[in-house]
């Protein structure tokens, strides 16, 4: 029986992923690859919507791929590749942009937020068409399921609309994907500013736990995490966002339930709790970090794995794009 297909990706927007990426995405990808025919890409074309130093972008791309593998994505089981290695992504994005309304793209809240933040002059057209490229990523592989955070749900809805529009106009071409929204509990917040999402592009490093941080640095950041003056280890998102965030991290990494952790630390204060969490974090990420660094020590082998996976992805993507070109009436080169 063929397995349903799944697509997801991350931007190579930092030297290291942060543990929100791990808990919110990679841990789930690792599980899902067992039951889905999974495609995981490092979306370097999307990362071009931000300013990049060319050498750094190349480095971040390799590092992101190495961290996928170190976190348990198996390149022999899943198709793990770099987006720009498969040129059909950019080609299909162009076609889809011609059936996307200007107003429709303008309603995307991520674009509205980012363009408001950067100002008109610093907002590029790529940021505007970002969701169209994302639609192309997904539709090229006849994807059934897209695991995303709540913030990306609107982009998957647009993808569905574009797939249905194209199918209605030109006949059944694309599978219409459905989003699988990660649970809210999978959302990790900044340790210093626990109402803001932990993010690769956070302004300050102190609130971000990087997957490739030295273990002693991670432990220090946890010990300095913002809490409150109440003193009890208790989950209350509204009143105790800092402690609640730490509890969510603890529970996600250990697979334990939050009430059991609250019981364990009842009456013991934040120092003990943070020490316990630091041990959990170091225990989880120490081996991941070692594996990622070992993979980065043999770049030729990493590049070979990425090339083989890109070749596999290109076969599927090429077949979809050929079909699209035929249906819309492009004269094919003989
Ligand atoms: N704090 C988070 N908690 C839970 N999940 C998170 N993800 C990101 N941050 C958290 C999930 O990780 C994946 C990464 O997607 P991305 O790299 O395309 O961009 P993003 O969501 O914008 O992630 P960052 O780390 O905040 O990157 P920058 O700073 O570059 O924008 C997604 O599945 C996301 O849900």
Coordinates of C-alpha atoms and ligand atoms in Angstrom, one line a residue:
X1 CA 0.0 0.0 0.0
X2 CA 1.4 3.4 -0.8
X3 CA 1.8 5.7 2.1
X4 CA 0.1 9.1 2.1
X5 CA 2.5 11.9 1.2
X6 CA 3.7 14.6 3.6
X7 CA 5.6 17.8 2.9
X8 CA 7.3 20.3 5.2
X9 CA 10.4 22.5 5.4
X10 CA 12.3 25.1 7.3
X11 CA 14.3 28.1 6.3
X12 CA 18.1 28.1 6.7
X13 CA 17.8 31.4 8.5
X14 CA 20.4 30.8 11.2
X15 CA 23.5 28.8 12.0
X16 CA 21.6 26.7 14.4
X17 CA 18.0 25.7 14.7
X18 CA 16.3 26.6 18.0
X19 CA 14.5 24.2 20.3
X20 CA 11.1 25.5 19.2
X21 CA 11.9 24.2 15.7
X22 CA 12.8 20.9 17.3
X23 CA 9.8 20.5 19.5
X24 CA 7.3 22.2 17.2
X25 CA 8.5 20.5 14.0
X26 CA 11.4 18.1 14.0
X27 CA 10.1 15.8 16.7
X28 CA 6.8 15.4 14.9
X29 CA 8.5 15.0 11.5
X30 CA 10.6 12.2 13.0
X31 CA 7.4 10.4 14.1
X32 CA 5.5 11.1 10.9
X33 CA 8.2 9.8 8.6
X34 CA 7.3 6.3 9.9
X35 CA 3.8 6.4 8.4
X36 CA 4.1 8.9 5.6
X37 CA 6.1 9.2 2.4
X38 CA 7.7 12.4 3.7
X39 CA 9.5 15.2 1.9
X40 CA 11.5 17.6 4.1
X41 CA 13.3 20.5 2.4
X42 CA 15.6 23.2 3.5
X43 CA 13.8 26.1 1.9
X44 CA 16.7 28.3 0.8
X45 CA 14.7 30.1 -1.8
X46 CA 12.4 31.3 0.9
X47 CA 15.3 32.5 2.9
X48 CA 16.3 34.8 0.1
X49 CA 13.4 37.1 1.2
X50 CA 15.7 38.3 4.0
X51 CA 19.1 39.8 3.4
X52 CA 21.8 37.2 3.3
X53 CA 25.6 37.0 3.1
X54 CA 26.1 34.4 0.3
X55 CA 28.8 32.4 2.0
X56 CA 26.7 32.4 5.2
X57 CA 23.6 31.2 3.4
X58 CA 25.5 28.2 2.0
X59 CA 26.7 27.4 5.5
X60 CA 23.3 27.8 7.1
X61 CA 21.8 25.5 4.4
X62 CA 24.2 22.7 5.1
X63 CA 23.9 23.2 8.9
X64 CA 20.1 23.1 8.7
X65 CA 20.2 19.8 6.7
X66 CA 22.7 18.3 9.1
X67 CA 20.4 19.2 12.0
X68 CA 17.4 17.5 10.4
X69 CA 19.5 14.3 10.1
X70 CA 20.9 14.7 13.6
X71 CA 17.4 15.1 15.0
X72 CA 16.3 11.8 13.5
X73 CA 15.1 12.5 9.9
X74 CA 16.4 9.6 8.0
X75 CA 17.5 10.5 4.5
X76 CA 17.1 6.8 3.4
X77 CA 13.5 6.8 4.5
X78 CA 12.4 10.4 3.9
X79 CA 13.3 12.6 1.0
X80 CA 15.5 15.3 2.6
X81 CA 16.8 17.9 0.1
X82 CA 17.6 21.5 -0.5
X83 CA 14.8 23.4 -2.3
X84 CA 17.0 25.2 -4.9
X85 CA 18.4 21.8 -6.0
X86 CA 15.0 21.1 -7.5
X87 CA 14.4 23.9 -10.0
X88 CA 10.7 23.0 -10.5
X89 CA 9.9 24.8 -7.2
X90 CA 10.6 28.2 -8.8
X91 CA 9.1 27.2 -12.1
X92 CA 5.7 26.1 -10.6
X93 CA 5.7 29.2 -8.3
X94 CA 5.7 31.4 -11.4
X95 CA 2.7 29.5 -12.9
X96 CA 0.8 29.6 -9.6
X97 CA 1.5 33.4 -9.3
X98 CA -0.5 33.9 -12.5
X99 CA -3.6 32.4 -10.9
X100 CA -3.2 34.1 -7.5
X101 CA -5.1 37.3 -7.0
X102 CA -3.1 40.4 -5.9
X103 CA -5.7 41.0 -3.1
X104 CA -5.6 37.4 -2.1
X105 CA -1.9 37.5 -1.6
X106 CA -2.1 40.9 0.2
X107 CA -4.5 39.3 2.8
X108 CA -1.8 37.0 4.1
X109 CA -1.2 38.0 7.7
X110 CA 2.5 37.0 7.7
X111 CA 3.1 39.4 4.8
X112 CA 1.1 42.1 6.4
X113 CA 3.0 41.7 9.7
X114 CA 6.4 41.5 8.1
X115 CA 5.9 44.4 5.7
X116 CA 4.5 46.5 8.5
X117 CA 7.6 45.7 10.5
X118 CA 10.2 46.3 7.7
X119 CA 8.4 49.3 6.0
X120 CA 7.6 49.5 2.3
X121 CA 11.2 50.2 1.1
X122 CA 12.6 47.2 2.8
X123 CA 9.8 44.9 1.8
X124 CA 10.6 42.9 -1.3
X125 CA 8.3 41.3 -3.8
X126 CA 9.6 37.9 -2.8
X127 CA 8.1 38.4 0.6
X128 CA 4.7 39.1 -1.1
X129 CA 4.9 35.9 -3.2
X130 CA 6.4 33.8 -0.4
X131 CA 3.1 31.9 0.1
X132 CA 2.9 31.2 -3.6
X133 CA 6.4 29.6 -3.6
X134 CA 5.2 27.6 -0.5
X135 CA 2.2 26.5 -2.5
X136 CA 4.5 25.3 -5.3
X137 CA 6.6 23.4 -2.8
X138 CA 3.6 21.5 -1.5
X139 CA 1.7 20.9 -4.8
X140 CA 4.7 19.6 -6.7
X141 CA 4.7 16.5 -4.7
X142 CA 1.0 15.7 -4.8
X143 CA 1.1 16.2 -1.0
X144 CA -1.8 14.9 1.2
X145 CA -0.7 16.4 4.5
X146 CA 1.3 19.5 5.6
X147 CA 2.2 19.6 9.3
X148 CA 2.4 23.3 10.2
X149 CA 2.2 25.7 13.1
X150 CA -0.9 27.7 13.5
X151 CA 0.8 30.8 11.9
X152 CA 1.2 28.9 8.6
X153 CA -2.4 27.7 8.4
X154 CA -3.4 30.6 6.2
X155 CA -0.7 29.7 3.7
X156 CA -1.9 26.1 3.5
X157 CA -5.5 27.4 2.9
X158 CA -4.1 29.5 0.0
X159 CA -2.4 26.4 -1.3
X160 CA -5.7 24.5 -1.2
X161 CA -7.5 27.3 -3.0
X162 CA -4.8 27.5 -5.7
X163 CA -4.9 23.7 -6.2
X164 CA -8.7 23.7 -6.5
X165 CA -8.7 26.7 -8.9
X166 CA -6.1 25.1 -11.1
X167 CA -7.9 21.7 -11.1
X168 CA -11.2 23.4 -12.0
X169 CA -9.7 25.3 -14.8
X170 CA -7.4 22.6 -16.3
X171 CA -8.6 19.3 -15.0
X172 CA -7.4 17.2 -12.0
X173 CA -3.7 18.0 -11.7
X174 CA -2.9 18.5 -8.0
X175 CA -3.8 16.6 -4.9
X176 CA -5.5 19.1 -2.5
X177 CA -3.5 19.0 0.7
X178 CA -4.8 19.4 4.2
X179 CA -3.0 21.1 7.0
X180 CA -2.3 19.2 10.2
X181 CA -2.0 21.9 12.8
X182 CA 0.4 21.3 15.6
X183 CA -1.1 21.5 19.1
X184 CA -0.8 24.8 20.9
X185 CA 1.3 23.1 23.6
X186 CA 4.0 22.6 20.9
X187 CA 4.6 26.3 20.8
X188 CA 7.7 27.3 22.6
X189 CA 8.3 30.9 23.8
X190 CA 11.4 33.0 24.3
X191 CA 13.0 32.4 27.7
X192 CA 13.5 36.1 28.3
X193 CA 10.3 37.2 26.8
X194 CA 7.9 34.3 27.4
X195 CA 4.9 35.9 25.5
X196 CA 6.9 36.0 22.2
X197 CA 7.6 32.9 20.2
X198 CA 11.1 31.5 20.4
X199 CA 12.6 32.4 17.0
X200 CA 15.8 32.0 15.0
X201 CA 15.6 35.7 14.2
X202 CA 15.0 36.9 17.8
X203 CA 16.8 40.1 18.6
X204 CA 18.5 38.8 21.7
X205 CA 20.3 35.5 22.1
X206 CA 19.6 35.1 25.8
X207 CA 16.1 33.8 25.3
X208 CA 16.8 31.3 22.6
X209 CA 18.0 27.8 23.2
X210 CA 20.0 26.8 20.1
X211 CA 20.2 23.2 19.2
X212 CA 24.0 23.6 18.6
X213 CA 24.6 25.6 21.8
X214 CA 27.4 24.2 24.0
X215 CA 25.6 22.3 26.8
X216 CA 27.0 24.7 29.4
X217 CA 25.5 27.7 27.5
X218 CA 22.1 26.0 27.4
X219 CA 22.2 25.3 31.1
X220 CA 23.1 28.9 31.9
X221 CA 20.3 30.3 29.7
X222 CA 17.7 28.0 31.5
X223 CA 19.0 29.1 34.9
X224 CA 18.5 32.7 33.9
X225 CA 15.1 32.2 32.3
X226 CA 12.4 34.7 33.3
X227 CA 9.9 33.3 35.8
X228 CA 7.8 35.2 38.4
X229 CA 7.8 35.9 42.1
X230 CA 5.1 33.3 43.0
X231 CA 7.6 30.6 43.5
X232 CA 5.5 27.5 42.7
X233 CA 6.1 25.3 39.7
X234 CA 2.6 25.4 38.2
X235 CA 1.2 25.7 34.7
X236 CA -0.7 28.9 34.1
X237 CA -0.2 30.4 30.7
X238 CA -1.8 33.7 31.6
X239 CA -0.4 34.4 35.0
X240 CA 2.9 32.5 34.8
X241 CA 4.0 32.5 31.1
X242 CA 7.7 31.9 31.9
X243 CA 7.3 28.9 34.2
X244 CA 4.5 27.5 31.9
X245 CA 6.9 27.7 29.0
X246 CA 9.6 25.8 30.9
X247 CA 7.0 23.2 31.9
X248 CA 6.0 22.7 28.2
X249 CA 9.7 22.2 27.2
X250 CA 10.2 19.8 30.0
X251 CA 7.1 17.8 29.1
X252 CA 7.8 17.8 25.4
X253 CA 11.3 16.5 25.8
X254 CA 10.5 13.8 28.4
X255 CA 7.1 12.7 27.1
X256 CA 5.8 13.3 30.6
X257 CA 2.5 15.0 31.5
X258 CA 2.7 18.5 33.0
X259 CA 0.8 17.6 36.2
X260 CA 3.4 14.9 37.0
X261 CA 6.2 17.4 36.6
X262 CA 4.3 19.9 38.8
X263 CA 4.0 17.2 41.5
X264 CA 7.7 16.3 41.3
X265 CA 8.7 19.9 41.9
X266 CA 5.9 20.9 44.4
X267 CA 7.5 23.0 47.2
X268 CA 11.0 22.8 45.7
X269 CA 11.4 26.3 44.1
X270 CA 12.5 27.4 40.7
X271 CA 16.2 26.7 41.2
X272 CA 15.7 23.0 41.5
X273 CA 13.2 22.9 38.7
X274 CA 15.5 24.8 36.3
X275 CA 18.4 22.5 37.2
X276 CA 16.2 19.5 36.4
X277 CA 15.2 21.1 33.1
X278 CA 18.8 21.9 32.2
X279 CA 19.7 18.3 32.7
X280 CA 16.8 17.2 30.4
X281 CA 17.8 19.8 27.7
X282 CA 21.5 18.9 27.8
X283 CA 20.7 15.2 27.8
X284 CA 18.5 15.6 24.7
X285 CA 20.6 18.0 22.7
X286 CA 24.1 16.9 23.6
X287 CA 23.9 13.8 21.3
X288 CA 22.0 15.8 18.6
X289 CA 24.7 18.4 18.6
X290 CA 27.5 15.8 18.4
X291 CA 25.8 14.1 15.5
X292 CA 25.2 17.4 13.7
X293 CA 28.9 18.4 14.1
X294 CA 30.1 15.0 13.0
X295 CA 27.9 15.3 9.8
X296 CA 29.4 18.8 9.2
X297 CA 32.9 17.4 9.5
X298 CA 32.3 15.4 6.3
X299 CA 30.7 17.9 4.0
X300 CA 31.4 15.8 0.8
X301 CA 29.3 13.0 2.2
X302 CA 26.5 15.4 3.4
X303 CA 26.4 17.0 -0.1
X304 CA 26.3 13.6 -1.7
X305 CA 23.2 12.6 0.5
X306 CA 21.5 15.9 -0.4
X307 CA 22.2 15.4 -4.1
X308 CA 20.8 11.9 -4.1
X309 CA 17.7 13.0 -2.3
X310 CA 17.3 16.0 -4.7
X311 CA 17.4 13.6 -7.6
X312 CA 14.6 11.6 -6.1
X313 CA 12.6 14.7 -5.4
X314 CA 13.2 16.0 -9.0
X315 CA 11.6 12.9 -10.5
X316 CA 8.3 13.6 -8.7
X317 CA 8.5 17.3 -9.2
X318 CA 9.4 17.0 -12.8
X319 CA 6.4 14.8 -13.6
X320 CA 4.0 17.3 -11.9
X321 CA 5.5 20.3 -13.7
X322 CA 5.4 18.6 -17.1
X323 CA 1.8 17.8 -16.6
X324 CA 1.2 21.5 -15.6
X325 CA 3.0 22.8 -18.6
X326 CA 1.0 20.6 -20.9
X327 CA -2.3 21.5 -19.4
X328 CA -1.7 25.3 -19.5
X329 CA -0.6 25.1 -23.1
X330 CA 3.2 25.8 -23.1
X331 CA 4.8 24.7 -26.3
X332 CA 7.3 22.0 -25.3
X333 CA 10.8 22.0 -26.6
X334 CA 11.4 19.0 -28.8
Ligands
LIG1 N1 8.8 28.7 19.0 C1 8.4 27.7 18.3 N2 7.6 26.8 18.8 C2 7.1 25.8 18.1 N3 7.3 25.6 16.8 C3 8.1 26.5 16.2 N4 8.6 26.6 14.9 C4 9.4 27.7 14.8 N5 9.4 28.3 16.0 C5 8.7 27.6 16.9 C6 8.3 25.7 13.9 O1 9.5 25.4 13.2 C7 9.3 25.3 11.8 C8 10.3 26.4 11.2 O2 9.9 27.0 10.2 P1 10.7 28.2 9.5 O3 12.1 28.0 9.7 O4 10.2 28.3 8.1 O5 10.3 29.6 10.1 P2 9.6 30.1 11.4 O6 8.4 29.3 11.8 O7 9.5 31.5 11.3 O8 10.7 29.7 12.5 P3 11.7 30.7 13.3 O9 12.6 29.8 14.1 O10 10.9 31.7 14.0 O11 12.5 31.3 12.1 P4 12.7 32.8 11.6 O12 13.2 33.6 12.8 O13 13.7 32.7 10.5 O14 11.4 33.3 11.1 C9 7.9 25.6 11.5 O15 7.2 24.3 11.4 C10 7.4 26.3 12.8 O16 6.0 26.1 13.1

